Coordinates of C-alpha atoms in Angstrom, one line a residue:
X1 CA -10.1 -61.2 48.1
X2 CA -12.1 -58.8 45.9
X3 CA -14.8 -56.5 47.2
X4 CA -17.4 -58.6 45.3
X5 CA -16.7 -62.0 46.8
X6 CA -15.9 -61.0 50.4
X7 CA -18.0 -63.2 52.6
X8 CA -19.6 -62.1 55.8
X9 CA -20.2 -65.6 57.1
X10 CA -24.0 -65.2 57.6
X11 CA -26.9 -65.8 55.4
X12 CA -28.9 -62.7 54.7
X13 CA -25.9 -60.4 55.5
X14 CA -24.0 -60.6 52.2
X15 CA -24.2 -57.3 50.3
X16 CA -27.0 -57.3 47.7
X17 CA -28.3 -54.9 45.1
X18 CA -28.1 -54.0 41.4
X19 CA -24.8 -52.1 41.1
X20 CA -23.3 -51.3 37.7
X21 CA -20.7 -53.4 35.9
X22 CA -17.3 -52.5 37.2
X23 CA -18.7 -50.3 39.9
X24 CA -19.1 -51.3 43.5
X25 CA -22.5 -51.0 45.2
X26 CA -22.8 -48.9 48.4
X27 CA -23.2 -52.1 50.3
X28 CA -20.0 -53.5 48.9
X29 CA -18.2 -50.3 49.9
X30 CA -19.5 -50.6 53.4
X31 CA -18.7 -54.3 53.5
X32 CA -15.1 -53.4 52.7
X33 CA -14.7 -51.0 55.6
X34 CA -16.8 -52.7 58.4
X35 CA -15.4 -55.7 60.2
X36 CA -17.7 -58.7 60.3
X37 CA -21.5 -58.4 60.3
X38 CA -23.1 -55.0 60.8
X39 CA -25.6 -55.3 63.7
X40 CA -28.4 -53.4 61.8
X41 CA -29.8 -53.5 58.3
X42 CA -28.2 -50.9 56.0
X43 CA -30.0 -49.8 52.8
X44 CA -28.7 -47.5 50.1
X45 CA -29.9 -45.2 47.4
X46 CA -28.7 -47.6 44.7
X47 CA -30.9 -50.4 46.0
X48 CA -28.1 -52.4 47.6
X49 CA -28.5 -53.7 51.2
X50 CA -26.3 -55.1 53.9
X51 CA -27.0 -56.7 57.3
X52 CA -29.8 -58.7 58.9
X53 CA -33.0 -58.5 56.8
X54 CA -35.4 -58.8 59.7
X55 CA -34.0 -56.1 62.0
X56 CA -36.6 -53.3 62.7
X57 CA -33.8 -50.9 63.3
X58 CA -32.0 -49.8 60.1
X59 CA -29.8 -47.2 58.5
X60 CA -30.8 -45.7 55.1
X61 CA -28.1 -43.9 53.1
X62 CA -30.3 -41.8 50.9
X63 CA -28.0 -39.9 48.6
X64 CA -24.5 -40.0 47.1
X65 CA -23.7 -37.0 49.3
X66 CA -24.5 -39.0 52.3
X67 CA -22.0 -41.7 51.2
X68 CA -19.4 -39.0 50.6
X69 CA -19.9 -37.7 54.2
X70 CA -19.4 -41.1 55.6
X71 CA -16.3 -41.8 53.5
X72 CA -14.5 -38.5 53.9
X73 CA -15.0 -38.1 57.7
X74 CA -15.0 -41.7 59.0
X75 CA -16.4 -42.0 62.5
X76 CA -18.9 -39.8 64.4
X77 CA -18.4 -36.6 62.4
X78 CA -19.2 -38.2 59.0
X79 CA -22.2 -39.9 60.4
X80 CA -23.4 -36.7 62.1
X81 CA -23.0 -34.7 58.8
X82 CA -25.0 -37.3 56.8
X83 CA -27.7 -37.6 59.5
X84 CA -28.1 -33.8 60.2
X85 CA -28.4 -33.1 56.5
X86 CA -31.0 -35.7 56.0
X87 CA -28.8 -37.9 53.8
X88 CA -28.8 -40.6 56.4
X89 CA -32.0 -41.8 58.0
X90 CA -32.5 -44.0 61.1
X91 CA -35.6 -46.2 60.9
X92 CA -37.1 -47.9 63.9
X93 CA -36.2 -45.0 66.3
X94 CA -37.4 -41.5 66.8
X95 CA -35.0 -38.7 65.7
X96 CA -35.5 -37.1 69.1
X97 CA -34.1 -40.1 70.8
X98 CA -31.8 -42.4 68.7
X99 CA -30.4 -44.0 71.8
X100 CA -31.2 -47.6 70.8
X101 CA -29.5 -47.5 67.4
X102 CA -26.5 -45.7 68.9
X103 CA -26.2 -48.5 71.6
X104 CA -26.4 -51.2 68.9
X105 CA -23.8 -49.5 66.7
X106 CA -21.4 -48.9 69.6
X107 CA -21.7 -52.6 70.6
X108 CA -21.4 -54.0 67.1
X109 CA -19.6 -51.9 64.6
X110 CA -15.8 -51.9 64.1
X111 CA -14.2 -50.2 61.2
X112 CA -11.3 -51.6 59.2
X113 CA -8.8 -50.1 56.8
X114 CA -8.9 -52.1 53.5
X115 CA -5.6 -53.1 52.0
X116 CA -4.2 -50.5 49.6
X117 CA -5.1 -52.4 46.4
X118 CA -8.7 -52.9 47.6
X119 CA -9.0 -49.3 48.6
X120 CA -7.7 -48.1 45.3
X121 CA -10.2 -50.4 43.5
X122 CA -13.0 -49.0 45.5
X123 CA -12.0 -45.4 44.9
X124 CA -11.7 -46.0 41.1
X125 CA -15.1 -47.8 41.0
X126 CA -16.8 -45.1 43.0
X127 CA -15.2 -42.2 41.2
X128 CA -12.7 -39.9 42.9
X129 CA -15.4 -37.2 43.3
X130 CA -17.0 -39.4 46.0
X131 CA -13.9 -38.8 48.1
X132 CA -14.2 -35.1 47.9
X133 CA -15.7 -33.8 51.1
X134 CA -19.1 -32.1 50.5
X135 CA -19.7 -28.7 52.2
X136 CA -20.7 -29.4 55.8
X137 CA -24.3 -28.7 57.0
X138 CA -25.0 -25.1 58.2
X139 CA -25.2 -26.1 61.8
X140 CA -21.6 -27.1 62.0
X141 CA -19.1 -24.8 63.7
X142 CA -15.8 -24.0 61.9
X143 CA -12.8 -26.3 62.4
X144 CA -10.5 -25.3 65.2
X145 CA -7.8 -23.9 62.9
X146 CA -10.3 -21.5 61.3
X147 CA -11.7 -20.4 64.7
X148 CA -8.3 -18.8 65.3
X149 CA -9.7 -15.9 63.2
X150 CA -12.1 -15.3 66.1
X151 CA -9.2 -15.1 68.6
X152 CA -7.0 -17.2 70.7
X153 CA -8.6 -20.3 72.2
X154 CA -10.6 -19.4 75.3
X155 CA -10.0 -15.7 74.7
X156 CA -13.1 -13.6 75.7
X157 CA -14.1 -13.1 72.1
X158 CA -13.8 -16.7 71.1
X159 CA -15.5 -18.0 74.3
X160 CA -18.4 -15.7 73.7
X161 CA -18.7 -17.0 70.1
X162 CA -18.7 -20.6 71.3
X163 CA -21.3 -20.0 74.0
X164 CA -23.5 -18.2 71.4
X165 CA -23.2 -21.2 69.0
X166 CA -24.7 -23.5 71.6
X167 CA -26.9 -21.5 74.0
X168 CA -28.4 -18.8 71.8
X169 CA -30.3 -21.2 69.6
X170 CA -33.8 -20.3 70.9
X171 CA -35.1 -19.9 74.4
X172 CA -38.4 -21.4 73.2
X173 CA -36.5 -24.5 71.9
X174 CA -34.8 -25.0 75.3
X175 CA -38.1 -24.6 77.1
X176 CA -39.5 -27.4 75.1
X177 CA -36.5 -29.7 75.7
X178 CA -35.6 -28.8 79.3
X179 CA -39.1 -28.4 80.7
X180 CA -40.4 -26.0 83.3
X181 CA -37.2 -26.0 85.4
X182 CA -35.3 -24.5 82.4
X183 CA -32.2 -26.2 83.8
X184 CA -29.5 -27.5 81.4
X185 CA -27.3 -29.4 83.9
X186 CA -27.4 -32.8 85.7
X187 CA -30.3 -33.3 88.0
X188 CA -30.3 -35.4 91.2
X189 CA -32.7 -38.3 91.4
X190 CA -33.8 -39.7 94.7
X191 CA -35.7 -42.3 92.7
X192 CA -35.5 -43.2 88.9
X193 CA -39.2 -42.4 88.7
X194 CA -38.8 -38.8 89.8
X195 CA -39.8 -36.2 87.2
X196 CA -37.2 -33.9 85.7
X197 CA -38.6 -31.0 87.7
X198 CA -38.4 -32.9 91.0
X199 CA -34.8 -34.0 90.2
X200 CA -33.7 -30.5 89.2
X201 CA -35.1 -29.0 92.4
X202 CA -33.3 -31.8 94.4
X203 CA -30.1 -30.8 92.6
X204 CA -30.5 -27.2 93.6
X205 CA -31.3 -28.2 97.2
X206 CA -28.2 -30.4 97.3
X207 CA -26.0 -27.5 96.0
X208 CA -27.6 -25.1 98.5
X209 CA -27.1 -27.6 101.3
X210 CA -23.4 -28.1 100.5
X211 CA -23.0 -24.3 100.4
X212 CA -24.9 -24.0 103.7
X213 CA -27.1 -21.3 102.3
X214 CA -29.1 -19.3 104.8
X215 CA -31.3 -16.2 104.6
X216 CA -29.3 -13.0 104.1
X217 CA -26.2 -14.7 102.6
X218 CA -24.8 -13.6 99.3
X219 CA -24.3 -16.1 96.5
X220 CA -22.5 -15.7 93.2
X221 CA -23.5 -18.2 90.5
X222 CA -21.1 -18.2 87.5
X223 CA -22.2 -19.7 84.2
X224 CA -25.8 -19.4 85.6
X225 CA -27.6 -20.3 82.4
X226 CA -31.3 -19.3 82.6
X227 CA -30.9 -18.5 86.3
X228 CA -32.3 -21.7 87.9
X229 CA -29.9 -21.8 90.8
X230 CA -30.2 -18.0 91.3
X231 CA -34.0 -18.1 91.5
X232 CA -34.1 -21.3 93.6
X233 CA -31.6 -19.8 96.2
X234 CA -33.6 -16.6 96.4
X235 CA -37.0 -18.2 96.5
X236 CA -36.3 -21.2 98.8
X237 CA -33.4 -19.9 101.0
X238 CA -33.8 -16.1 101.1
X239 CA -30.4 -15.6 99.7
X240 CA -29.3 -12.5 97.7
X241 CA -28.0 -14.1 94.5
X242 CA -26.2 -12.8 91.5
X243 CA -25.8 -14.9 88.3
X244 CA -23.5 -14.2 85.4
X245 CA -23.6 -15.8 81.9
X246 CA -21.9 -15.2 78.6
X247 CA -25.2 -15.9 76.7
X248 CA -27.2 -12.7 76.2
X249 CA -30.3 -14.8 75.4
X250 CA -30.0 -16.6 78.7
X251 CA -29.5 -13.4 80.7
X252 CA -32.6 -11.8 79.2
X253 CA -34.8 -14.9 79.8
X254 CA -33.5 -15.3 83.4
X255 CA -34.0 -11.6 84.3
X256 CA -37.5 -11.7 83.0
X257 CA -38.2 -14.9 85.0
X258 CA -36.9 -13.2 88.1
X259 CA -39.3 -10.3 87.6
X260 CA -42.2 -12.7 86.9
X261 CA -41.6 -14.6 90.1
X262 CA -41.3 -11.4 92.2
X263 CA -37.7 -12.1 93.1
X264 CA -36.2 -8.8 91.9
X265 CA -35.3 -7.7 95.5
X266 CA -33.1 -10.8 95.9
X267 CA -32.0 -12.1 92.6
X268 CA -30.2 -10.7 89.5
X269 CA -28.7 -12.2 86.3
X270 CA -26.2 -10.2 84.2
X271 CA -24.8 -10.8 80.7
X272 CA -21.1 -11.0 81.8
X273 CA -17.9 -13.0 81.6
X274 CA -17.2 -14.8 84.9
X275 CA -13.8 -13.0 85.0
X276 CA -15.7 -9.7 85.2
X277 CA -17.9 -10.7 88.1
X278 CA -17.9 -8.2 91.0
X279 CA -14.8 -8.4 93.1
X280 CA -16.8 -8.6 96.3
X281 CA -16.6 -11.2 99.1
X282 CA -19.6 -13.5 98.6
X283 CA -20.5 -16.0 101.2
X284 CA -20.8 -18.8 98.6
X285 CA -20.0 -19.4 94.9
X286 CA -21.7 -22.0 92.7
X287 CA -20.4 -23.1 89.3
X288 CA -22.8 -25.5 87.7
X289 CA -21.7 -26.5 84.2
X290 CA -19.2 -23.8 83.5
X291 CA -15.9 -25.5 83.9
X292 CA -16.4 -27.5 80.7
X293 CA -16.2 -24.3 78.7
X294 CA -13.1 -22.5 80.1
X295 CA -10.2 -24.8 79.0
X296 CA -8.0 -27.0 81.1
X297 CA -5.1 -24.6 80.9
X298 CA -7.2 -21.9 82.4
X299 CA -8.1 -23.9 85.5
X300 CA -5.6 -22.0 87.7
X301 CA -7.0 -18.6 86.7
X302 CA -10.5 -19.8 86.9
X303 CA -10.3 -21.2 90.5
X304 CA -8.2 -18.2 91.7
X305 CA -10.9 -15.9 90.3
X306 CA -13.6 -17.7 92.2
X307 CA -11.5 -17.9 95.4
X308 CA -10.9 -14.2 95.2
X309 CA -14.7 -13.6 95.2
X310 CA -15.2 -15.5 98.5
X311 CA -15.0 -14.3 102.0
X312 CA -12.7 -16.3 104.4
X313 CA -14.7 -19.3 105.4
X314 CA -16.8 -19.1 102.3
X315 CA -17.6 -22.2 100.1
X316 CA -17.3 -23.0 96.4
X317 CA -19.3 -25.8 94.8
X318 CA -17.9 -26.8 91.4
X319 CA -20.2 -29.1 89.4
X320 CA -18.9 -30.3 86.0
X321 CA -18.6 -33.1 83.5
X322 CA -15.2 -34.9 83.7
X323 CA -13.3 -37.6 82.0
X324 CA -13.4 -41.1 83.5
X325 CA -9.6 -41.0 83.9
X326 CA -6.7 -38.7 83.4
X327 CA -5.3 -40.7 80.4
X328 CA -8.1 -39.6 78.0
X329 CA -7.6 -36.5 75.9
X330 CA -9.1 -33.3 77.1
X331 CA -10.7 -32.4 73.7
X332 CA -14.1 -34.0 72.9
X333 CA -14.8 -35.9 69.8
X334 CA -15.2 -34.2 66.4
X335 CA -19.0 -34.3 66.5
X336 CA -19.3 -32.6 69.9
X337 CA -16.6 -30.0 69.0
X338 CA -18.3 -29.1 65.7
X339 CA -22.0 -29.3 66.6
X340 CA -22.4 -29.0 70.3
X341 CA -19.7 -27.4 72.4
X342 CA -17.0 -25.8 70.3
X343 CA -13.7 -25.5 72.2
X344 CA -15.1 -27.5 75.1
X345 CA -12.6 -29.5 77.2
X346 CA -12.8 -32.1 80.0
X347 CA -10.3 -33.3 82.5
X348 CA -10.4 -36.1 85.0
X349 CA -11.8 -35.4 88.5
X350 CA -8.3 -35.6 90.0
X351 CA -7.3 -32.6 87.9
X352 CA -10.3 -30.6 89.3
X353 CA -9.4 -31.5 92.9
X354 CA -5.7 -30.7 92.4
X355 CA -6.3 -27.3 90.7
X356 CA -8.7 -26.3 93.5
X357 CA -6.1 -27.2 96.1
X358 CA -3.4 -25.3 94.2
X359 CA -5.7 -22.2 93.9
X360 CA -6.0 -22.1 97.7
X361 CA -9.2 -24.1 98.4
X362 CA -9.4 -26.7 101.0
X363 CA -11.4 -29.5 99.4
X364 CA -13.9 -30.9 101.8
X365 CA -16.1 -33.2 99.8
X366 CA -16.4 -34.8 96.4
X367 CA -19.3 -36.7 94.8
X368 CA -19.8 -38.4 91.4
X369 CA -23.3 -38.1 89.9
X370 CA -22.6 -40.0 86.7
X371 CA -25.7 -42.2 86.8
X372 CA -27.9 -39.2 87.5
X373 CA -26.8 -37.5 84.3
X374 CA -27.8 -40.5 82.3
X375 CA -31.3 -40.2 83.8
X376 CA -31.4 -36.5 83.1
X377 CA -30.5 -36.9 79.4
X378 CA -33.1 -39.6 79.0
X379 CA -35.7 -37.1 80.4
X380 CA -34.5 -34.4 77.9
X381 CA -34.8 -36.9 75.0
X382 CA -38.4 -37.7 76.1
X383 CA -39.2 -34.0 76.0
X384 CA -37.7 -33.7 72.6
X385 CA -39.7 -36.6 71.3
X386 CA -42.9 -35.3 72.8
X387 CA -42.4 -31.8 71.4
X388 CA -40.7 -32.8 68.2
X389 CA -42.8 -30.8 65.8
X390 CA -42.7 -27.7 67.9
X391 CA -38.9 -28.0 68.3
X392 CA -38.4 -28.4 64.5
X393 CA -40.6 -25.4 63.9
X394 CA -38.6 -23.3 66.4
X395 CA -35.0 -24.3 65.6
X396 CA -35.1 -26.3 62.3
X397 CA -35.0 -30.1 61.7
X398 CA -31.2 -30.2 61.4
X399 CA -30.6 -28.7 64.8
X400 CA -33.3 -30.8 66.4
X401 CA -31.6 -33.9 65.0
X402 CA -28.3 -32.6 66.4
X403 CA -29.8 -32.4 69.9
X404 CA -31.3 -35.8 69.7
X405 CA -28.1 -37.3 68.6
X406 CA -25.9 -35.6 71.1
X407 CA -28.2 -36.1 74.1
X408 CA -28.8 -39.8 73.3
X409 CA -25.0 -40.4 72.7
X410 CA -24.1 -38.5 75.9
X411 CA -26.6 -40.7 77.9
X412 CA -24.8 -43.8 76.5
X413 CA -21.4 -42.4 77.5
X414 CA -22.5 -41.7 81.1
X415 CA -24.1 -45.1 81.4
X416 CA -20.9 -46.8 80.3
X417 CA -18.6 -44.7 82.4
X418 CA -16.9 -42.9 79.5
X419 CA -17.6 -39.6 81.2
X420 CA -18.7 -38.6 84.7
X421 CA -20.2 -35.7 86.6
X422 CA -18.4 -34.5 89.7
X423 CA -19.4 -32.1 92.4
X424 CA -16.4 -30.8 94.4
X425 CA -16.9 -28.7 97.5
X426 CA -14.1 -26.4 98.7
X427 CA -13.7 -23.8 101.4
X428 CA -11.6 -20.6 101.5
X429 CA -9.9 -21.6 104.7
X430 CA -8.3 -18.8 106.6
X431 CA -4.7 -18.5 107.6
X432 CA -5.6 -19.7 111.1
X433 CA -7.1 -22.9 109.7
X434 CA -10.7 -21.8 110.3
X435 CA -12.7 -23.1 107.4
X436 CA -16.2 -22.7 108.9
X437 CA -16.8 -26.3 107.9
X438 CA -18.3 -28.7 110.6
X439 CA -16.8 -32.0 111.8
X440 CA -19.2 -33.8 109.5
X441 CA -21.1 -32.6 106.4
X442 CA -24.0 -30.4 107.4
X443 CA -26.4 -31.2 104.5
X444 CA -28.8 -34.1 103.7
X445 CA -27.9 -35.9 100.5

């Protein structure tokens, strides 16, 4: 079957458009690599179209470069490159929240590999230059093999570079997206109608309850971000709290917020690697969203480092994104690795529990907050939509598109149980078996 007579089996879905004699249209190219009917309308710069004509949601391939992005990096990376650069447009959805089109595409698009003869005919018709990868957009991180120049994976230098790529975008940008809580981790919703601020405060209260925080205790919060847990613990529980983060921009913002709120006598945030945190015996350690950045091979060192900072009977609350099972690869997809979290890694919840046990923690409680993270991401997307113009002015339209794409896509992954969010509570139980932990949990969920 030739690319020009391949039927889709549905009126209004067959590729159409002018095309040039002997040259395939963009719609014909896409028809050759997509199984069945595309679930949305696709229009192209050459005037050709594919898919249902009455669908309000559509994809528009605006340039030849956009087509080259899609063909040279099939899957999420090619689509992200074309979208971030403006060569691919999504109509019918806001760029701050493309959730609906991502849901439709995930449900309805399956790629196929054309037979060799058909593929060669396409390549000749398009011109071989279309199969040469264009330079990636400026927001894209280097491929992993080139990051080796910045040091061994998860070395201090390379971790610092990865954190800078994601978190040192603009504090003002994050304020617009995250809202007043300035918290970039999963919230806890007592009701789906809760505001983000209510849900983030509830999350901090849940962490504080699991750690049994009381006035006068000492808390270490590793990967503290903009100091949300540190400030909440000091303000609401009278705890002396120290936060550490690899992001200089976060540390500066957090310390300024501490001073504004009059919490300087109790709270402090330092620009510091968690491995360099004071070797003191804290009453509690919280790690909220750090584990994803340290690398699965480093779990033993990571958990031993946190255990060594705890007094006997002290508690660790580890809060992190996980895989839905232990058969999935630790590395994220290409889009997330290049545009969102370079060098990020996830493991299944069982791996977290096992590594905590092996590092000397007694695991006392585990909880999955997967559905809560989907609600959190939906809230961040609403903020991005509401503040779109200001976000674009602050960080650029390309980066704003990246954040909308990744947050909407992550929401979909949490909803469909492709990734999860687990809190695991452990104690540094003493040699006599005294953990300080009660017969039943001593917090209110």
